[in-house]
Short mmCIF file of C-alpha atoms (C1' of nucleotides) in Angstrom, two decimals:
data_model
loop_
_atom_site.label_atom_id
_atom_site.label_comp_id
_atom_site.label_asym_id
_atom_site.label_seq_id
_atom_site.Cartn_x
_atom_site.Cartn_y
_atom_site.Cartn_z
CA UNK B 1 -55.21 89.55 34.11
CA UNK B 2 -58.49 88.25 35.36
CA UNK B 3 -60.53 91.43 35.28
CA UNK B 4 -61.92 91.40 31.79
CA UNK B 5 -65.19 92.72 33.17
CA UNK B 6 -64.67 95.54 35.58
CA UNK B 7 -67.02 96.92 38.16
CA UNK B 8 -68.39 100.42 38.08
CA UNK B 9 -65.99 103.28 38.37
CA UNK B 10 -65.33 104.09 41.96
CA UNK B 11 -66.67 107.59 41.56
CA UNK B 12 -69.94 106.37 40.06
CA UNK B 13 -70.24 103.70 42.72
CA UNK B 14 -69.75 106.30 45.42
CA UNK B 15 -72.41 108.51 43.98
CA UNK B 16 -74.90 105.66 43.86
CA UNK B 17 -73.87 104.68 47.38
CA UNK B 18 -74.76 108.14 48.60
CA UNK B 19 -78.21 107.73 47.07
CA UNK B 20 -78.79 104.33 48.59
CA UNK B 21 -77.41 105.52 51.89
CA UNK B 22 -80.03 108.25 51.91
CA UNK B 23 -82.68 105.57 51.69
CA UNK B 24 -80.99 103.11 54.05
CA UNK B 25 -83.41 103.98 56.81
CA UNK B 26 -87.04 103.01 57.15
CA UNK B 27 -88.13 106.44 58.35
CA UNK B 28 -86.56 108.19 55.40
CA UNK B 29 -88.14 105.68 53.03
CA UNK B 30 -91.53 106.46 54.54
CA UNK B 31 -90.89 110.17 54.15
CA UNK B 32 -89.86 109.87 50.52
CA UNK B 33 -92.69 107.58 49.59
CA UNK B 34 -95.13 109.88 51.33
CA UNK B 35 -93.87 112.90 49.41
CA UNK B 36 -93.86 110.92 46.21
CA UNK B 37 -97.48 109.80 46.59
CA UNK B 38 -98.59 113.27 47.39
CA UNK B 39 -97.20 115.27 44.58
CA UNK B 40 -97.77 118.40 46.60
CA UNK B 41 -95.47 119.85 49.23
CA UNK B 42 -95.81 119.05 52.91
CA UNK B 43 -94.71 120.95 55.96
CA UNK B 44 -92.37 119.47 58.52
CA UNK B 45 -95.18 119.38 61.05
CA UNK B 46 -97.35 117.32 58.76
CA UNK B 47 -94.55 114.87 58.19
CA UNK B 48 -93.83 114.70 61.90
CA UNK B 49 -97.45 113.83 62.62
CA UNK B 50 -97.27 110.69 60.49
CA UNK B 51 -93.66 109.68 60.97
CA UNK B 52 -93.65 108.44 64.55
CA UNK B 53 -90.42 110.22 65.49
CA UNK B 54 -89.67 113.60 66.97
CA UNK B 55 -89.52 116.92 65.16
CA UNK B 56 -85.77 117.29 65.32
CA UNK B 57 -85.34 113.79 63.98
CA UNK B 58 -87.62 114.50 61.03
CA UNK B 59 -85.76 117.69 60.33
CA UNK B 60 -82.52 115.76 60.35
CA UNK B 61 -83.85 113.16 57.94
CA UNK B 62 -85.20 115.82 55.61
CA UNK B 63 -81.82 117.47 55.57
CA UNK B 64 -80.20 114.21 54.50
CA UNK B 65 -82.80 113.69 51.79
CA UNK B 66 -82.33 117.24 50.57
CA UNK B 67 -78.57 116.86 50.40
CA UNK B 68 -78.91 114.16 47.76
CA UNK B 69 -81.72 116.10 46.08
CA UNK B 70 -84.37 113.49 46.68
CA UNK B 71 -86.50 116.29 48.11
CA UNK B 72 -86.58 120.01 47.49
CA UNK B 73 -87.27 122.72 50.06
CA UNK B 74 -89.06 126.01 49.86
CA UNK B 75 -89.81 128.31 52.74
CA UNK B 76 -93.27 129.76 53.07
CA UNK B 77 -93.93 131.87 56.10
CA UNK B 78 -92.76 130.03 59.18
CA UNK B 79 -93.10 126.72 57.44
CA UNK B 80 -90.73 124.79 55.23
CA UNK B 81 -92.42 123.05 52.34
CA UNK B 82 -90.79 119.82 51.28
CA UNK B 83 -91.65 118.09 48.03
CA UNK B 84 -90.34 115.21 46.02
CA UNK B 85 -87.81 115.94 43.32
CA UNK B 86 -89.53 114.72 40.21
CA UNK B 87 -86.20 114.22 38.47
CA UNK B 88 -85.20 111.59 41.02
CA UNK B 89 -88.45 109.73 40.58
CA UNK B 90 -87.15 108.58 37.21
CA UNK B 91 -83.40 108.68 37.72
CA UNK B 92 -83.24 106.66 40.89
CA UNK B 93 -84.80 103.47 39.54
CA UNK B 94 -82.44 103.84 36.60
CA UNK B 95 -79.54 103.86 39.00
CA UNK B 96 -80.89 100.65 40.48
CA UNK B 97 -80.90 99.20 36.97
CA UNK B 98 -77.30 100.19 36.40
CA UNK B 99 -76.13 98.59 39.63
CA UNK B 100 -78.00 95.46 38.69
CA UNK B 101 -76.13 95.32 35.41
CA UNK B 102 -78.85 96.38 33.04
CA UNK B 103 -77.36 98.18 30.08
CA UNK B 104 -78.78 101.66 30.19
CA UNK B 105 -78.86 103.84 27.07
CA UNK B 106 -76.80 106.97 26.88
CA UNK B 107 -79.68 109.10 28.06
CA UNK B 108 -78.86 111.37 30.97
CA UNK B 109 -79.78 109.32 33.96
CA UNK B 110 -80.39 112.29 36.21
CA UNK B 111 -80.29 115.80 34.84
CA UNK B 112 -82.08 117.11 37.91
CA UNK B 113 -84.42 119.31 35.94
CA UNK B 114 -86.27 121.67 38.16
CA UNK B 115 -83.62 121.47 40.77
CA UNK B 116 -82.06 124.63 42.02
CA UNK B 117 -79.53 125.14 44.72
CA UNK B 118 -79.79 127.89 47.21
CA UNK B 119 -76.16 128.54 47.98
CA UNK G 1 -106.85 114.55 60.11
CA UNK G 2 -104.25 115.49 57.63
CA UNK G 3 -102.91 112.07 56.68
CA UNK G 4 -105.14 111.15 53.82
CA UNK G 5 -102.16 109.73 51.97
CA UNK G 6 -100.09 107.49 54.18
CA UNK G 7 -96.52 106.38 53.72
CA UNK G 8 -95.49 102.80 53.18
CA UNK G 9 -96.16 100.32 55.91
CA UNK G 10 -93.36 100.30 58.42
CA UNK G 11 -92.62 96.66 57.73
CA UNK G 12 -92.35 97.21 54.01
CA UNK G 13 -90.21 100.30 54.53
CA UNK G 14 -87.90 98.35 56.77
CA UNK G 15 -87.49 95.60 54.22
CA UNK G 16 -86.61 98.10 51.52
CA UNK G 17 -84.27 99.84 53.93
CA UNK G 18 -82.41 96.58 54.42
CA UNK G 19 -81.97 96.31 50.68
CA UNK G 20 -80.75 99.86 50.29
CA UNK G 21 -78.55 99.46 53.31
CA UNK G 22 -76.85 96.55 51.63
CA UNK G 23 -75.95 98.85 48.75
CA UNK G 24 -75.12 101.87 50.86
CA UNK G 25 -71.42 101.27 50.32
CA UNK G 26 -69.35 101.90 47.21
CA UNK G 27 -67.40 98.68 47.54
CA UNK G 28 -70.55 96.58 47.76
CA UNK G 29 -72.02 98.39 44.78
CA UNK G 30 -68.92 97.56 42.80
CA UNK G 31 -69.14 93.91 43.83
CA UNK G 32 -72.79 93.63 42.90
CA UNK G 33 -72.37 95.37 39.58
CA UNK G 34 -69.38 93.19 38.82
CA UNK G 35 -71.30 90.00 39.51
CA UNK G 36 -74.25 91.35 37.57
CA UNK G 37 -72.19 92.09 34.47
CA UNK G 38 -70.55 88.73 34.59
CA UNK G 39 -73.43 86.39 34.76
CA UNK G 40 -71.08 83.65 35.89
CA UNK G 41 -69.87 83.00 39.42
CA UNK G 42 -66.66 84.45 40.80
CA UNK G 43 -64.47 83.33 43.62
CA UNK G 44 -63.68 85.51 46.58
CA UNK G 45 -60.08 85.78 45.41
CA UNK G 46 -61.12 87.12 42.04
CA UNK G 47 -63.31 89.70 43.67
CA UNK G 48 -60.56 90.67 46.06
CA UNK G 49 -58.17 91.27 43.19
CA UNK G 50 -60.41 93.91 41.66
CA UNK G 51 -61.99 95.39 44.77
CA UNK G 52 -59.10 97.28 46.29
CA UNK G 53 -59.78 96.11 49.83
CA UNK G 54 -58.55 93.16 51.86
CA UNK G 55 -59.81 89.59 51.79
CA UNK G 56 -61.56 89.73 55.11
CA UNK G 57 -63.31 92.91 54.10
CA UNK G 58 -64.53 91.40 50.84
CA UNK G 59 -65.75 88.34 52.71
CA UNK G 60 -67.63 90.59 55.10
CA UNK G 61 -69.26 92.49 52.28
CA UNK G 62 -70.23 89.30 50.50
CA UNK G 63 -71.85 88.07 53.68
CA UNK G 64 -73.94 91.22 53.88
CA UNK G 65 -74.95 90.91 50.25
CA UNK G 66 -75.84 87.26 50.73
CA UNK G 67 -77.98 88.01 53.76
CA UNK G 68 -80.33 90.11 51.66
CA UNK G 69 -80.10 87.59 48.79
CA UNK G 70 -78.49 89.93 46.35
CA UNK G 71 -75.87 87.27 45.78
CA UNK G 72 -75.93 83.50 46.10
CA UNK G 73 -73.14 81.28 47.34
CA UNK G 74 -72.01 77.82 46.38
CA UNK G 75 -68.94 76.09 47.63
CA UNK G 76 -66.70 74.27 45.17
CA UNK G 77 -63.58 72.76 46.56
CA UNK G 78 -61.75 75.28 48.67
CA UNK G 79 -63.42 78.14 46.86
CA UNK G 80 -66.71 79.87 47.35
CA UNK G 81 -68.47 80.82 44.18
CA UNK G 82 -70.57 83.95 44.39
CA UNK G 83 -73.07 84.90 41.72
CA UNK G 84 -75.75 87.49 41.29
CA UNK G 85 -79.30 86.54 42.27
CA UNK G 86 -81.17 86.95 39.00
CA UNK G 87 -84.42 87.45 40.89
CA UNK G 88 -83.08 90.62 42.49
CA UNK G 89 -81.97 92.01 39.15
CA UNK G 90 -85.62 92.59 38.36
CA UNK G 91 -87.11 93.01 41.83
CA UNK G 92 -84.72 95.60 43.14
CA UNK G 93 -85.43 98.30 40.55
CA UNK G 94 -89.09 97.64 41.16
CA UNK G 95 -88.55 98.39 44.81
CA UNK G 96 -86.96 101.64 43.80
CA UNK G 97 -90.08 102.39 41.76
CA UNK G 98 -92.30 101.71 44.75
CA UNK G 99 -90.38 104.02 47.02
CA UNK G 100 -90.53 106.70 44.38
CA UNK G 101 -94.29 106.40 44.32
CA UNK G 102 -94.79 104.64 41.03
CA UNK G 103 -97.87 102.48 41.18
CA UNK G 104 -96.68 98.93 40.72
CA UNK G 105 -99.05 96.21 39.51
CA UNK G 106 -100.00 93.40 41.78
CA UNK G 107 -97.28 91.19 40.40
CA UNK G 108 -94.99 89.68 42.97
CA UNK G 109 -92.19 92.17 43.27
CA UNK G 110 -89.65 89.61 44.40
CA UNK G 111 -90.48 85.93 44.46
CA UNK G 112 -86.81 85.03 44.71
CA UNK G 113 -87.07 82.24 42.20
CA UNK G 114 -83.94 80.23 42.08
CA UNK G 115 -83.06 81.20 45.60
CA UNK G 116 -82.50 78.54 48.13
CA UNK G 117 -81.53 78.92 51.72
CA UNK G 118 -78.97 76.70 53.34
CA UNK G 119 -80.25 76.63 56.92
"C1'" DA L 1 -92.15 145.34 70.73
"C1'" DA L 2 -93.85 141.09 72.48
"C1'" DG L 3 -95.63 136.79 71.89
"C1'" DA L 4 -96.73 132.64 69.29
"C1'" DT L 5 -95.65 129.23 65.93
"C1'" DC L 6 -92.78 126.59 63.14
"C1'" DT L 7 -88.25 124.77 61.88
"C1'" DA L 8 -83.17 124.18 62.27
"C1'" DT L 9 -79.30 123.35 65.02
"C1'" DC L 10 -76.67 121.73 69.05
"C1'" DG L 11 -74.95 118.36 72.35
"C1'" DA L 12 -75.13 113.93 73.98
"C1'" DC L 13 -75.74 109.06 73.98
"C1'" DT L 14 -75.91 104.54 72.11
"C1'" DA L 15 -75.56 101.55 68.19
"C1'" DT L 16 -73.88 100.19 63.96
"C1'" DC L 17 -70.48 100.22 60.15
"C1'" DG L 18 -66.10 99.63 57.31
"C1'" DT L 19 -61.70 98.29 57.56
"C1'" DC L 20 -57.73 95.84 59.00
"C1'" DG L 21 -54.53 92.12 60.80
"C1'" DA L 22 -54.51 87.75 62.79
"C1'" DT L 23 -56.45 83.51 63.52
"C1'" DT L 24 -59.28 79.64 62.54
"C1'" DA L 25 -61.82 76.48 59.53
"C1'" DT L 26 -62.43 73.86 55.29
"C1'" DC L 27 -60.90 71.24 51.58
"C1'" DG L 28 -57.72 69.09 48.12
"C1'" DA L 29 -53.18 67.13 47.24
"C1'" DT L 30 -48.98 64.80 48.58
"C1'" DA N 1 -51.02 62.93 58.66
"C1'" DT N 2 -49.22 66.98 56.86
"C1'" DC N 3 -48.98 70.80 53.93
"C1'" DG N 4 -50.89 74.47 51.01
"C1'" DA N 5 -54.49 77.24 49.33
"C1'" DT N 6 -58.82 79.43 49.98
"C1'" DA N 7 -62.34 81.57 52.66
"C1'" DA N 8 -64.71 82.75 57.10
"C1'" DT N 9 -64.45 84.47 61.65
"C1'" DC N 10 -62.56 87.20 65.55
"C1'" DG N 11 -61.10 91.32 67.92
"C1'" DA N 12 -60.17 95.92 67.64
"C1'" DC N 13 -60.32 100.65 66.15
"C1'" DG N 14 -62.04 105.02 64.40
"C1'" DA N 15 -65.91 106.85 62.07
"C1'" DT N 16 -70.61 107.51 61.15
"C1'" DA N 17 -75.63 107.18 62.07
"C1'" DG N 18 -80.31 107.60 64.49
"C1'" DT N 19 -82.59 109.42 68.15
"C1'" DC N 20 -83.79 112.57 71.71
"C1'" DG N 21 -84.31 116.93 74.55
"C1'" DA N 22 -83.16 121.55 74.72
"C1'" DT N 23 -82.07 125.66 72.55
"C1'" DA N 24 -81.71 129.06 68.95
"C1'" DG N 25 -83.48 131.16 64.65
"C1'" DA N 26 -87.00 132.82 61.55
"C1'" DT N 27 -91.51 134.61 60.52
"C1'" DC N 28 -96.23 136.02 61.21
"C1'" DT N 29 -99.79 138.24 64.35
"C1'" DT N 30 -101.32 141.42 67.62
#
DNA sequence: AAGATCTATCGACTATCGTCGATTATCGAT
DNA sequence: ATCGATAATCGACGATAGTCGATAGATCTT
């Protein structure tokens, strides 16, 4: 056998892939970095006004970012308030470390504290 | 105006997007993590035997990873030796930090030392 | 209730992606 | 020169993605 060192488990690789896929678009990166710099929520309209793309497109991107929990949503009146998921601020760079082979301690990489699902 | 905090420059966002796009696939993540754990080069055949996909597919993925300099190539005989780009091991998690809003010092995030292009 | 505002969804279009099988190219050995 | 082994490229296919305009849904105001 030649595989004395094996790659990541397929399941783990697929989870990380879903994270990277969510950021595999310049517009979504701008949205995430914007929400991360502002620690406070932003409405869709505010994001639209700085994103350079249409409202439906921004809504679509926000949905993708929310599906992987990079951002969290909260409705307030007619607006939807989007904010960064603080848990991902720390867990995502750790995922990048793991992919790049850095041995990561047994600490929970992403416990998603403060995350709630609205099923 | 409402945009007192602006997102990343479009150019920077697009560069990061190209990096994340290169890892937006579970197979490529497995290849990168494999090469990162082994610090030594691997041939395409070795990677094929642990990747679960065909040879042409692996070659295609390696090309994508090489285009963004995550991996480096060197021909030896009939084989191609692929190895991780050590520069990206440190610069890529830093990019993840930047996207997540962490203020990064003025150090060069990715100087790609040890990288040479074969144009 | 009616209107106004904000956001989500739908349908469509084009472009790109991941995978495969088959072929071609490169290199070493006979 | 020929053969064998390895890797890269080609062509094709279905699937997915990014964008837009238009429409529908939700919520406040009057």
